[in-house]
């Protein structure tokens, strides 16, 4: 059969056939041993010239480390590598050149039983026949670019459904006047010489190749088990006759199928399901319309009523439920039917062009039990076989078509695509699969198994781009786990869920747990961070996290025993995932103590929760936002005693659980709507099947029985409030663990009078979405002022009105806590936008210290970007703003009455900067003129931002000289005031500096353009000394300030002092211990001008009065200066 070279000593040996007519595997393994085996010769079974390759670097493999390479079905196979996967950089191949027997290119039949394993997005060369080893001169299988008669007559396979990754025979044949290309049992294209005259161009061929040739080095990565070339076209029966023989031998496709089917018939399960579809008549799927939905509230306890209320609230009857019955059979004979129009048609919802996999909507109606007191049924379609069949028809067609798309290697391979559909199929099968005969049930489960197999190995499962959509699959896997009785499928469900969350099929939280893909190696890892969030592109996202949490919790509800509320032992890991997720979210809820808007009851005390979310990688909204239904919170509240808020309350502290009469009214309204809608069929042509973004119906789930009574009894209990609102509840809590380490810090304490707290981001590494990092206080809060600092951006990116997170034109007014600056050309850099998997940034948590702290060290010009300095992930506008060594460290310490923040800049002094700032984002109020919707604090004033001028509090100045930049002031403290109009006057938080500090306002207020009512005014603290002038980046400079509930220095010294300095003739080093009212250098030295030669700062800038040169302009009280005089003089400075 073949001749094999073993890697251990390069010895060669012929290997024949075994007793089963396949390769003699025993002889092969005995010869090769524990090493590798390479095919040097593949013998022609007709006795002609063999295919060979003497180049040891390009020989294909058949044994890998002692294991025979086999197909998915266990048959021995020759494995080829393309030029990207081959160590030689050229493909592996076998060739038979200069054969004695020749073939005419106008009369041949060429076949390979082949599968491509890896797609490198190139024109692959699988195999063919020619004269000189050049594909374009012969007939070659090259995927969609296959040549029938040289490159002049191509197979025309683009868009024809060729699936290169499917293990099937491919067949090419040409007769001159007609040519065909088949894959498996499907004729993909037919050509004739009228439309393609070059089919009949004569040419004699004498070479056969597989995997490439000495000239064709692209090749392909995958395996071949059989290659046949006949010197004739054959009759009409040949392709299918050959296919059945080859498929039966190699288990490379079904050998019995419905030949006239339009629906896929590539696998045995599809044949069985199609056979079931063929049995359905229009009468089998005809509904009895005009029936009434009803319920008997006297029969239902509060808990039973609450269950029905949850299910009824999301009960719908779209056209998927009530389409004309003819569209649920293959062909009704009147132009209607799934295949009747020559295309596959099946109903999806009209709600949007993405509401496609809606079989679960039908199954939900089939499964909804509403018992009546007389033993009757309030849901007229409960267990109605016609309704159940409709559900299964939609699911079966959707799954078969999706499987075809999945094999095509397009979007359908993504976890966020097929995963959504998988949930719909799983729910449908669990609720309505009983209408199928046993053989069809077995076939349906077999089909689901193919998707589970894909989920266990595919690199885009999960894709982790729209990870909220990836989580549909987790939910679906749990539903299918409960629906199937096959233990192998149950095991696959568990393995897939663990792989998607933790990176390994046997993964364990924080133990065998890899986070996608922080180290860039394989396996990529899972998408659950030990901090407690599902990563959107490896970054948290608070808003999209709601959808993820909905499906993770739905998976828990799916496996829960509703009678006892227990979770199966095998699924306990998911309970901890859900607990961490909601805990991470809930510790970011900080409340406003008052609202004042017509939307929300006027001026009143309140508990309006919100929080910063600068870390969000895709959206911008923070607590308490979140996609998807709130039922997830009720399940969580019933499972976890300390995470109950969202399950009990809907807004502020208003009950989310409705009273009995309200639930009765709501249910009655919904059932009346369903009764009205189910009076008649939806009339219209079913749309052609389309798999793109198949959002399934959101069907609800419920907690354990009795949940309503348990949660209702807890209303108003302070222990059910978010942690920030629980009086006397204090914490110093880190979020994270192996493998990422700690990433977030939540803290709450009291100064003895006022409770206060903050939430800090300290995530050292992350993915490429454009969230904000670097170590920052996301939210600072006190019970009297509410939120006083908040980080907020719009949609991530910088493309369009709502995207602004990564822009640099808004650097001056970003609502962010960060260190930033501009180079000598005015281009920006910021710690916010430095992000990546391999950063040298470190995050150190020291929460057990007397003064707890977290320190984040940001390294610019990170080595991981040495080969790509212009990437948007460097934290620099173009990538060239900082070219030297620059490190910025942000440290936050928890004090008894607030925090101390220290920013430290170290560098090699290489770079020039014109600005260097540390900034805090001061929250103004919940009022945003750019966004529609409720404005809870419309009638409040913005937070006041005042500075201490040495004798009184003054409002921070705006621009006064027309340059567009608010004026700098020098101060030792700021006061941030909020007045909720509740009669107790303004409430304050203070920012204090150890030494006089130059500060200014941002150029404008910031309003979130995307999702929230947040308004912010950022305040900048100068770390430069003379903004606007170019100086070397400081080599070691720190700025320290406190944010506290009490005023620094007990209210401060209000007196004016005079400092007297006795200057000697010549050079003097001068600094001030007072803050002058006027910081102009010219004004300060006006009294000694007659004896003054020069004033110089540490960057070389000068004030030279004789020549009227003033590069310094404004005196920086935090700096020392060199002053040269012509005689001893006395300088007096007041401030």
PDB file of N, CA and C in Angstrom, residues 541-544 613-622 769-772 791-807 1007-1012:
ATOM      1  N   UNK A 541     -17.433  44.370  31.116  1.00  0.00           N
ATOM      2  CA  UNK A 541     -18.424  45.305  30.587  1.00  0.00           C
ATOM      3  C   UNK A 541     -19.672  45.166  31.448  1.00  0.00           C
ATOM      4  N   UNK A 542     -19.978  46.208  32.176  1.00  0.00           N
ATOM      5  CA  UNK A 542     -21.057  46.123  33.157  1.00  0.00           C
ATOM      6  C   UNK A 542     -22.408  45.913  32.474  1.00  0.00           C
ATOM      7  N   UNK A 543     -22.681  46.672  31.431  1.00  0.00           N
ATOM      8  CA  UNK A 543     -23.996  46.605  30.789  1.00  0.00           C
ATOM      9  C   UNK A 543     -24.187  45.276  30.069  1.00  0.00           C
ATOM     10  N   UNK A 544     -23.260  44.901  29.196  1.00  0.00           N
ATOM     11  CA  UNK A 544     -23.384  43.632  28.492  1.00  0.00           C
ATOM     12  C   UNK A 544     -23.295  42.450  29.457  1.00  0.00           C
ATOM     13  N   UNK A 613     -17.737  53.159  35.566  1.00  0.00           N
ATOM     14  CA  UNK A 613     -17.435  51.943  34.792  1.00  0.00           C
ATOM     15  C   UNK A 613     -16.443  52.270  33.682  1.00  0.00           C
ATOM     16  N   UNK A 614     -15.394  53.015  34.026  1.00  0.00           N
ATOM     17  CA  UNK A 614     -14.383  53.312  33.019  1.00  0.00           C
ATOM     18  C   UNK A 614     -13.751  52.069  32.446  1.00  0.00           C
ATOM     19  N   UNK A 615     -13.741  50.986  33.232  1.00  0.00           N
ATOM     20  CA  UNK A 615     -13.146  49.729  32.774  1.00  0.00           C
ATOM     21  C   UNK A 615     -13.960  49.044  31.683  1.00  0.00           C
ATOM     22  N   UNK A 616     -15.214  49.440  31.490  1.00  0.00           N
ATOM     23  CA  UNK A 616     -16.073  48.748  30.524  1.00  0.00           C
ATOM     24  C   UNK A 616     -15.462  48.810  29.136  1.00  0.00           C
ATOM     25  N   UNK A 617     -15.333  47.643  28.528  1.00  0.00           N
ATOM     26  CA  UNK A 617     -14.617  47.562  27.266  1.00  0.00           C
ATOM     27  C   UNK A 617     -15.445  47.853  26.032  1.00  0.00           C
ATOM     28  N   UNK A 618     -16.774  47.826  26.169  1.00  0.00           N
ATOM     29  CA  UNK A 618     -17.593  48.014  24.973  1.00  0.00           C
ATOM     30  C   UNK A 618     -18.618  49.128  25.158  1.00  0.00           C
ATOM     31  N   UNK A 619     -19.305  49.148  26.276  1.00  0.00           N
ATOM     32  CA  UNK A 619     -20.289  50.191  26.531  1.00  0.00           C
ATOM     33  C   UNK A 619     -19.725  51.120  27.590  1.00  0.00           C
ATOM     34  N   UNK A 620     -20.581  51.933  28.216  1.00  0.00           N
ATOM     35  CA  UNK A 620     -20.075  52.854  29.219  1.00  0.00           C
ATOM     36  C   UNK A 620     -20.854  52.854  30.515  1.00  0.00           C
ATOM     37  N   UNK A 621     -22.027  52.251  30.509  1.00  0.00           N
ATOM     38  CA  UNK A 621     -22.895  52.304  31.679  1.00  0.00           C
ATOM     39  C   UNK A 621     -22.370  51.422  32.792  1.00  0.00           C
ATOM     40  N   UNK A 622     -22.578  51.866  34.022  1.00  0.00           N
ATOM     41  CA  UNK A 622     -22.181  51.089  35.178  1.00  0.00           C
ATOM     42  C   UNK A 622     -23.396  50.634  35.961  1.00  0.00           C
ATOM     43  N   UNK A 769     -10.217  45.687  23.521  1.00  0.00           N
ATOM     44  CA  UNK A 769     -11.267  46.695  23.506  1.00  0.00           C
ATOM     45  C   UNK A 769     -10.806  47.934  24.258  1.00  0.00           C
ATOM     46  N   UNK A 770     -11.536  49.051  24.080  1.00  0.00           N
ATOM     47  CA  UNK A 770     -10.979  50.340  24.471  1.00  0.00           C
ATOM     48  C   UNK A 770     -11.568  50.871  25.771  1.00  0.00           C
ATOM     49  N   UNK A 771     -11.544  50.005  26.795  1.00  0.00           N
ATOM     50  CA  UNK A 771     -11.856  50.444  28.141  1.00  0.00           C
ATOM     51  C   UNK A 771     -10.670  51.166  28.746  1.00  0.00           C
ATOM     52  N   UNK A 772     -10.848  51.627  29.997  1.00  0.00           N
ATOM     53  CA  UNK A 772      -9.822  52.436  30.666  1.00  0.00           C
ATOM     54  C   UNK A 772      -9.215  51.662  31.832  1.00  0.00           C
ATOM     55  N   UNK A 791     -15.952  57.726  37.031  1.00  0.00           N
ATOM     56  CA  UNK A 791     -15.365  57.563  35.703  1.00  0.00           C
ATOM     57  C   UNK A 791     -16.465  57.173  34.723  1.00  0.00           C
ATOM     58  N   UNK A 792     -16.494  57.848  33.596  1.00  0.00           N
ATOM     59  CA  UNK A 792     -17.540  57.546  32.622  1.00  0.00           C
ATOM     60  C   UNK A 792     -17.056  57.864  31.207  1.00  0.00           C
ATOM     61  N   UNK A 793     -17.288  56.941  30.307  1.00  0.00           N
ATOM     62  CA  UNK A 793     -17.092  57.219  28.881  1.00  0.00           C
ATOM     63  C   UNK A 793     -18.312  56.722  28.130  1.00  0.00           C
ATOM     64  N   UNK A 794     -18.406  57.092  26.845  1.00  0.00           N
ATOM     65  CA  UNK A 794     -19.485  56.604  26.008  1.00  0.00           C
ATOM     66  C   UNK A 794     -19.160  55.228  25.489  1.00  0.00           C
ATOM     67  N   UNK A 795     -19.707  54.898  24.361  1.00  0.00           N
ATOM     68  CA  UNK A 795     -19.385  53.630  23.740  1.00  0.00           C
ATOM     69  C   UNK A 795     -17.895  53.592  23.448  1.00  0.00           C
ATOM     70  N   UNK A 796     -17.281  52.442  23.623  1.00  0.00           N
ATOM     71  CA  UNK A 796     -15.829  52.403  23.486  1.00  0.00           C
ATOM     72  C   UNK A 796     -15.420  52.586  22.026  1.00  0.00           C
ATOM     73  N   UNK A 797     -14.294  53.230  21.841  1.00  0.00           N
ATOM     74  CA  UNK A 797     -13.796  53.529  20.513  1.00  0.00           C
ATOM     75  C   UNK A 797     -13.745  55.024  20.269  1.00  0.00           C
ATOM     76  N   UNK A 798     -13.579  55.400  19.018  1.00  0.00           N
ATOM     77  CA  UNK A 798     -13.551  56.820  18.649  1.00  0.00           C
ATOM     78  C   UNK A 798     -14.051  56.961  17.222  1.00  0.00           C
ATOM     79  N   UNK A 799     -15.235  56.411  17.002  1.00  0.00           N
ATOM     80  CA  UNK A 799     -15.775  56.404  15.645  1.00  0.00           C
ATOM     81  C   UNK A 799     -17.258  56.702  15.727  1.00  0.00           C
ATOM     82  N   UNK A 800     -17.644  57.937  15.563  1.00  0.00           N
ATOM     83  CA  UNK A 800     -19.055  58.298  15.637  1.00  0.00           C
ATOM     84  C   UNK A 800     -19.364  59.086  16.892  1.00  0.00           C
ATOM     85  N   UNK A 801     -20.574  59.630  16.929  1.00  0.00           N
ATOM     86  CA  UNK A 801     -20.948  60.548  17.999  1.00  0.00           C
ATOM     87  C   UNK A 801     -20.959  59.890  19.373  1.00  0.00           C
ATOM     88  N   UNK A 802     -21.283  58.610  19.442  1.00  0.00           N
ATOM     89  CA  UNK A 802     -21.423  57.965  20.745  1.00  0.00           C
ATOM     90  C   UNK A 802     -20.151  57.285  21.223  1.00  0.00           C
ATOM     91  N   UNK A 803     -19.162  57.168  20.371  1.00  0.00           N
ATOM     92  CA  UNK A 803     -17.895  56.551  20.762  1.00  0.00           C
ATOM     93  C   UNK A 803     -16.892  57.631  21.138  1.00  0.00           C
ATOM     94  N   UNK A 804     -16.297  57.489  22.308  1.00  0.00           N
ATOM     95  CA  UNK A 804     -15.343  58.530  22.713  1.00  0.00           C
ATOM     96  C   UNK A 804     -14.246  58.037  23.643  1.00  0.00           C
ATOM     97  N   UNK A 805     -14.246  56.757  23.991  1.00  0.00           N
ATOM     98  CA  UNK A 805     -13.320  56.319  25.039  1.00  0.00           C
ATOM     99  C   UNK A 805     -11.868  56.434  24.633  1.00  0.00           C
ATOM    100  N   UNK A 806     -11.567  56.178  23.359  1.00  0.00           N
ATOM    101  CA  UNK A 806     -10.162  56.163  22.942  1.00  0.00           C
ATOM    102  C   UNK A 806      -9.746  57.411  22.170  1.00  0.00           C
ATOM    103  N   UNK A 807     -10.614  58.413  22.133  1.00  0.00           N
ATOM    104  CA  UNK A 807     -10.246  59.655  21.446  1.00  0.00           C
ATOM    105  C   UNK A 807      -9.176  60.403  22.229  1.00  0.00           C
ATOM    106  N   UNK A1007     -20.495  65.166  29.180  1.00  0.00           N
ATOM    107  CA  UNK A1007     -21.771  64.467  29.282  1.00  0.00           C
ATOM    108  C   UNK A1007     -21.696  63.187  28.454  1.00  0.00           C
ATOM    109  N   UNK A1008     -22.095  62.101  29.056  1.00  0.00           N
ATOM    110  CA  UNK A1008     -22.081  60.795  28.401  1.00  0.00           C
ATOM    111  C   UNK A1008     -22.949  60.840  27.142  1.00  0.00           C
ATOM    112  N   UNK A1009     -22.371  60.564  25.965  1.00  0.00           N
ATOM    113  CA  UNK A1009     -23.168  60.635  24.734  1.00  0.00           C
ATOM    114  C   UNK A1009     -23.948  59.361  24.437  1.00  0.00           C
ATOM    115  N   UNK A1010     -23.827  58.344  25.301  1.00  0.00           N
ATOM    116  CA  UNK A1010     -24.299  57.018  24.897  1.00  0.00           C
ATOM    117  C   UNK A1010     -25.454  56.475  25.737  1.00  0.00           C
ATOM    118  N   UNK A1011     -25.269  56.342  27.046  1.00  0.00           N
ATOM    119  CA  UNK A1011     -26.247  55.559  27.800  1.00  0.00           C
ATOM    120  C   UNK A1011     -26.788  56.210  29.066  1.00  0.00           C
ATOM    121  N   UNK A1012     -26.039  57.068  29.721  1.00  0.00           N
ATOM    122  CA  UNK A1012     -26.414  57.481  31.074  1.00  0.00           C
ATOM    123  C   UNK A1012     -26.738  58.968  31.146  1.00  0.00           C
TER     124      UNK A1012
END
